[in-house]
PDB file of C-alpha atoms in Angstrom:
ATOM      1  CA  GLY A 192      36.952  64.469 214.589  1.00  0.00           C
ATOM      2  CA  ALA A 193      38.972  67.444 215.280  1.00  0.00           C
ATOM      3  CA  SER A 194      38.081  69.338 212.275  1.00  0.00           C
ATOM      4  CA  GLY A 195      34.465  69.008 213.099  1.00  0.00           C
ATOM      5  CA  GLU A 196      31.057  67.632 211.290  1.00  0.00           C
ATOM      6  CA  GLY A 197      30.823  66.567 207.872  1.00  0.00           C
ATOM      7  CA  ILE A 198      34.678  66.658 207.009  1.00  0.00           C
ATOM      8  CA  GLU A 199      35.349  63.435 205.996  1.00  0.00           C
ATOM      9  CA  ARG A 200      38.815  61.730 206.099  1.00  0.00           C
ATOM     10  CA  GLN A 201      39.304  62.209 209.769  1.00  0.00           C
ATOM     11  CA  GLY A 202      42.486  59.569 209.685  1.00  0.00           C
ATOM     12  CA  ARG A 203      45.884  60.131 210.178  1.00  0.00           C
ATOM     13  CA  GLY A 204      48.393  58.517 207.743  1.00  0.00           C
ATOM     14  CA  SER A 205      52.631  58.730 208.383  1.00  0.00           C
ATOM     15  CA  GLY A 206      55.636  56.717 207.743  1.00  0.00           C
ATOM     16  CA  THR A 207      58.843  57.312 208.659  1.00  0.00           C
ATOM     17  CA  LEU A 208      62.722  55.805 207.262  1.00  0.00           C
ATOM     18  CA  SER A 209      65.882  56.222 208.922  1.00  0.00           C
ATOM     19  CA  PHE A 210      69.299  54.636 209.432  1.00  0.00           C
ATOM     20  CA  SER A 211      71.894  54.774 211.825  1.00  0.00           C
ATOM     21  CA  LYS A 212      75.454  53.892 212.042  1.00  0.00           C
ATOM     22  CA  GLU A 213      77.857  54.154 214.708  1.00  0.00           C
ATOM     23  CA  LEU A 214      81.830  54.028 214.154  1.00  0.00           C
ATOM     24  CA  LYS A 215      83.758  53.689 217.087  1.00  0.00           C
ATOM     25  CA  ASN A 216      83.087  57.341 218.815  1.00  0.00           C
ATOM     26  CA  LEU A 217      81.298  58.655 215.930  1.00  0.00           C
ATOM     27  CA  ASN A 218      77.515  57.954 215.051  1.00  0.00           C
ATOM     28  CA  TYR A 219      75.773  59.253 212.794  1.00  0.00           C
ATOM     29  CA  SER A 220      72.009  59.132 211.572  1.00  0.00           C
ATOM     30  CA  PHE A 221      69.710  60.073 208.551  1.00  0.00           C
ATOM     31  CA  ASN A 222      65.999  60.196 208.259  1.00  0.00           C
ATOM     32  CA  GLY A 223      62.506  60.947 205.859  1.00  0.00           C
ATOM     33  CA  GLY A 224      59.486  60.984 206.776  1.00  0.00           C
ATOM     34  CA  PHE A 225      55.801  62.458 205.953  1.00  0.00           C
ATOM     35  CA  SER A 226      52.406  63.094 207.735  1.00  0.00           C
ATOM     36  CA  THR A 227      48.853  63.498 206.061  1.00  0.00           C
ATOM     37  CA  GLU A 228      45.658  64.483 207.305  1.00  0.00           C
ATOM     38  CA  TYR A 229      42.325  66.122 206.003  1.00  0.00           C
ATOM     39  CA  ASP A 230      43.972  69.915 206.894  1.00  0.00           C
ATOM     40  CA  TYR A 231      48.134  68.864 206.729  1.00  0.00           C
ATOM     41  CA  ARG A 232      50.385  67.111 204.641  1.00  0.00           C
ATOM     42  CA  SER A 233      54.138  67.059 205.591  1.00  0.00           C
ATOM     43  CA  PHE A 234      57.241  65.527 204.384  1.00  0.00           C
ATOM     44  CA  ASN A 235      60.652  65.873 206.441  1.00  0.00           C
ATOM     45  CA  GLY A 236      63.828  64.595 206.479  1.00  0.00           C
ATOM     46  CA  GLY A 237      67.253  65.138 208.616  1.00  0.00           C
ATOM     47  CA  PHE A 238      70.176  64.212 209.836  1.00  0.00           C
ATOM     48  CA  ASN A 239      72.107  63.864 213.328  1.00  0.00           C
ATOM     49  CA  ILE A 240      75.935  63.964 213.790  1.00  0.00           C
ATOM     50  CA  GLY A 241      77.550  62.963 217.037  1.00  0.00           C
ATOM     51  CA  SER A 242      80.779  62.021 218.772  1.00  0.00           C
ATOM     52  CA  SER A 243      82.122  60.983 222.589  1.00  0.00           C
ATOM     53  CA  PHE A 244      85.567  62.021 223.467  1.00  0.00           C
ATOM     54  CA  ALA A 245      87.592  61.329 227.202  1.00  0.00           C
ATOM     55  CA  ASP A 246      86.221  57.291 227.804  1.00  0.00           C
ATOM     56  CA  ASP A 247      82.589  58.518 226.485  1.00  0.00           C
ATOM     57  CA  ASN A 248      82.529  61.625 229.571  1.00  0.00           C
ATOM     58  CA  PHE A 249      81.934  64.079 226.954  1.00  0.00           C
ATOM     59  CA  THR A 250      79.380  64.148 223.982  1.00  0.00           C
ATOM     60  CA  VAL A 251      78.523  66.209 221.505  1.00  0.00           C
ATOM     61  CA  SER A 252      76.031  66.302 218.870  1.00  0.00           C
ATOM     62  CA  PHE A 253      74.612  68.414 215.839  1.00  0.00           C
ATOM     63  CA  ARG A 254      71.049  68.085 214.111  1.00  0.00           C
ATOM     64  CA  ALA A 255      69.475  69.158 211.198  1.00  0.00           C
ATOM     65  CA  GLN A 256      66.007  68.819 209.994  1.00  0.00           C
ATOM     66  CA  TYR A 257      63.442  70.303 207.810  1.00  0.00           C
ATOM     67  CA  PHE A 258      59.749  69.697 207.049  1.00  0.00           C
ATOM     68  CA  ALA A 259      57.974  71.246 203.579  1.00  0.00           C
ATOM     69  CA  ASP A 260      54.254  71.442 205.064  1.00  0.00           C
ATOM     70  CA  LYS A 261      51.264  72.069 203.793  1.00  0.00           C
ATOM     71  CA  VAL A 262      48.549  73.375 205.626  1.00  0.00           C
ATOM     72  CA  LYS A 263      44.833  74.359 205.174  1.00  0.00           C
ATOM     73  CA  ARG A 264      43.467  77.524 207.013  1.00  0.00           C
ATOM     74  CA  PHE A 265      40.191  78.040 208.386  1.00  0.00           C
ATOM     75  CA  ASP A 266      38.373  81.332 207.105  1.00  0.00           C
ATOM     76  CA  VAL A 267      36.508  82.575 209.753  1.00  0.00           C
ATOM     77  CA  PRO A 268      34.082  85.271 208.027  1.00  0.00           C
ATOM     78  CA  ASN A 269      33.191  82.951 205.440  1.00  0.00           C
ATOM     79  CA  GLN A 270      33.067  79.509 207.328  1.00  0.00           C
ATOM     80  CA  VAL A 271      35.309  77.873 204.987  1.00  0.00           C
ATOM     81  CA  ILE A 272      38.600  75.908 204.916  1.00  0.00           C
ATOM     82  CA  ARG A 273      40.892  77.169 202.614  1.00  0.00           C
ATOM     83  CA  ASP A 274      42.865  75.014 199.892  1.00  0.00           C
ATOM     84  CA  PHE A 275      46.579  74.173 200.790  1.00  0.00           C
ATOM     85  CA  GLU A 276      49.152  76.837 201.777  1.00  0.00           C
ATOM     86  CA  SER A 277      53.208  75.953 202.300  1.00  0.00           C
ATOM     87  CA  ARG A 278      55.363  76.196 205.475  1.00  0.00           C
ATOM     88  CA  ASN A 279      58.591  75.540 205.995  1.00  0.00           C
ATOM     89  CA  ILE A 280      60.388  74.344 209.065  1.00  0.00           C
ATOM     90  CA  TYR A 281      64.387  74.580 209.488  1.00  0.00           C
ATOM     91  CA  ALA A 282      65.739  73.461 212.682  1.00  0.00           C
ATOM     92  CA  LEU A 283      69.441  73.367 213.722  1.00  0.00           C
ATOM     93  CA  ASP A 284      70.378  71.530 217.091  1.00  0.00           C
ATOM     94  CA  LEU A 285      73.929  71.391 218.678  1.00  0.00           C
ATOM     95  CA  SER A 286      73.738  70.178 222.201  1.00  0.00           C
ATOM     96  CA  ALA A 287      76.623  68.792 224.459  1.00  0.00           C
ATOM     97  CA  SER A 288      76.587  66.438 227.910  1.00  0.00           C
ATOM     98  CA  GLN A 289      79.492  66.155 230.465  1.00  0.00           C
ATOM     99  CA  ILE A 290      80.046  63.499 233.525  1.00  0.00           C
ATOM    100  CA  LEU A 291      80.817  65.504 236.165  1.00  0.00           C
ATOM    101  CA  THR A 292      81.194  62.963 238.786  1.00  0.00           C
ATOM    102  CA  ARG A 293      80.014  59.369 239.442  1.00  0.00           C
ATOM    103  CA  ARG A 294      76.537  60.830 240.212  1.00  0.00           C
ATOM    104  CA  ASP A 295      76.049  63.735 238.372  1.00  0.00           C
ATOM    105  CA  ILE A 296      76.018  65.098 234.512  1.00  0.00           C
ATOM    106  CA  ILE A 297      75.200  68.079 232.747  1.00  0.00           C
ATOM    107  CA  SER A 298      73.828  68.617 229.469  1.00  0.00           C
ATOM    108  CA  PHE A 299      73.814  71.873 227.374  1.00  0.00           C
ATOM    109  CA  GLY A 300      72.799  73.277 224.137  1.00  0.00           C
ATOM    110  CA  VAL A 301      71.267  75.953 221.706  1.00  0.00           C
ATOM    111  CA  THR A 302      68.459  75.090 219.274  1.00  0.00           C
ATOM    112  CA  HIS A 303      67.480  77.505 216.342  1.00  0.00           C
ATOM    113  CA  ILE A 304      64.338  77.093 214.375  1.00  0.00           C
ATOM    114  CA  ASN A 305      62.943  79.217 211.554  1.00  0.00           C
ATOM    115  CA  GLN A 306      59.465  78.866 209.925  1.00  0.00           C
ATOM    116  CA  SER A 307      57.827  80.433 206.848  1.00  0.00           C
ATOM    117  CA  GLY A 308      54.550  80.497 205.309  1.00  0.00           C
ATOM    118  CA  ALA A 309      51.741  79.518 206.632  1.00  0.00           C
ATOM    119  CA  LEU A 310      51.906  79.652 210.210  1.00  0.00           C
ATOM    120  CA  GLU A 311      48.563  79.649 211.245  1.00  0.00           C
ATOM    121  CA  GLY A 312      46.565  76.446 211.626  1.00  0.00           C
ATOM    122  CA  THR A 313      42.614  75.711 211.485  1.00  0.00           C
ATOM    123  CA  PRO A 314      42.722  76.034 215.657  1.00  0.00           C
ATOM    124  CA  ASN A 315      44.722  79.476 215.585  1.00  0.00           C
ATOM    125  CA  THR A 316      41.085  81.308 216.037  1.00  0.00           C
ATOM    126  CA  VAL A 317      40.387  83.520 218.846  1.00  0.00           C
ATOM    127  CA  ASN A 318      37.110  84.679 220.769  1.00  0.00           C
ATOM    128  CA  VAL A 319      36.867  88.789 220.815  1.00  0.00           C
ATOM    129  CA  ALA A 320      33.968  90.160 222.326  1.00  0.00           C
ATOM    130  CA  GLY A 321      31.655  87.087 221.279  1.00  0.00           C
ATOM    131  CA  THR A 322      33.035  86.986 217.793  1.00  0.00           C
ATOM    132  CA  ARG A 323      35.202  83.937 216.693  1.00  0.00           C
ATOM    133  CA  THR A 324      38.037  85.812 214.685  1.00  0.00           C
ATOM    134  CA  HIS A 325      41.582  84.888 213.068  1.00  0.00           C
ATOM    135  CA  GLU A 326      44.665  84.951 215.632  1.00  0.00           C
ATOM    136  CA  LEU A 327      47.125  86.879 212.931  1.00  0.00           C
ATOM    137  CA  LEU A 328      50.673  85.153 213.083  1.00  0.00           C
ATOM    138  CA  PRO A 329      53.656  86.532 211.363  1.00  0.00           C
ATOM    139  CA  ASP A 330      55.107  85.181 207.764  1.00  0.00           C
ATOM    140  CA  SER A 331      58.101  84.237 209.261  1.00  0.00           C
ATOM    141  CA  ARG A 332      59.340  83.394 212.622  1.00  0.00           C
ATOM    142  CA  LYS A 333      63.121  82.695 214.303  1.00  0.00           C
ATOM    143  CA  ARG A 334      63.204  81.066 217.726  1.00  0.00           C
ATOM    144  CA  PHE A 335      65.931  80.311 219.500  1.00  0.00           C
ATOM    145  CA  ALA A 336      66.405  77.857 222.763  1.00  0.00           C
ATOM    146  CA  PHE A 337      69.055  77.414 225.121  1.00  0.00           C
ATOM    147  CA  PRO A 338      68.604  74.752 227.812  1.00  0.00           C
ATOM    148  CA  LEU A 339      70.693  73.687 230.620  1.00  0.00           C
ATOM    149  CA  LYS A 340      70.171  70.709 232.977  1.00  0.00           C
ATOM    150  CA  TRP A 341      71.414  68.598 235.770  1.00  0.00           C
ATOM    151  CA  VAL A 342      70.508  65.331 236.898  1.00  0.00           C
ATOM    152  CA  HIS A 343      72.182  63.886 240.366  1.00  0.00           C
ATOM    153  CA  GLY A 344      71.616  60.395 241.507  1.00  0.00           C
ATOM    154  CA  PHE A 345      70.778  59.433 244.779  1.00  0.00           C
ATOM    155  CA  THR A 346      70.587  55.780 244.140  1.00  0.00           C
ATOM    156  CA  GLU A 347      70.587  53.354 240.862  1.00  0.00           C
ATOM    157  CA  LYS A 348      66.856  54.073 240.866  1.00  0.00           C
ATOM    158  CA  LEU A 349      66.592  57.656 242.590  1.00  0.00           C
ATOM    159  CA  ALA A 350      67.726  61.073 240.563  1.00  0.00           C
ATOM    160  CA  VAL A 351      66.941  64.509 240.610  1.00  0.00           C
ATOM    161  CA  HIS A 352      66.552  66.630 237.516  1.00  0.00           C
ATOM    162  CA  LEU A 353      67.112  70.213 237.214  1.00  0.00           C
ATOM    163  CA  GLY A 354      66.627  72.066 234.068  1.00  0.00           C
ATOM    164  CA  TYR A 355      66.339  75.485 232.622  1.00  0.00           C
ATOM    165  CA  ARG A 356      65.078  76.640 229.387  1.00  0.00           C
ATOM    166  CA  TYR A 357      65.545  80.504 227.732  1.00  0.00           C
ATOM    167  CA  TYR A 358      63.203  80.770 224.930  1.00  0.00           C
ATOM    168  CA  THR A 359      63.272  83.677 222.677  1.00  0.00           C
TER     169      THR A 359
END
């Protein structure tokens, strides 16, 4: 197992329940799930809503997700795994796509992720001058991503994808 020798329950359990519905040009969905491992537990949920316009040539969607995680961090100096600590993750995504021609489509969006709590995990250690030590991470982190993608179809089976993602 990835956690090392002598650690029991190296398996992973997970499950997801989702519901989606489409009404004319509007679609929406809800989902919830869980995941559990020796040093990680997560309960998550979210929803998505989207719509199409102009005879389905333009689409827009909004997605929100929440993860209530618990992680066990590895105490490097004492060589022990700590008890579970909380980590919360909120993610919001707004995206759109536009058909430009019969062979071209463009998609773009913005994603915001807010994390707080125990952001380090068991693998967050670094080797400094031959000694393994903790990689120190902040108690909270905000991320933004701005993806842009263009797809051009040459034939029904051949296309080129050109994408750019600005991340901060």
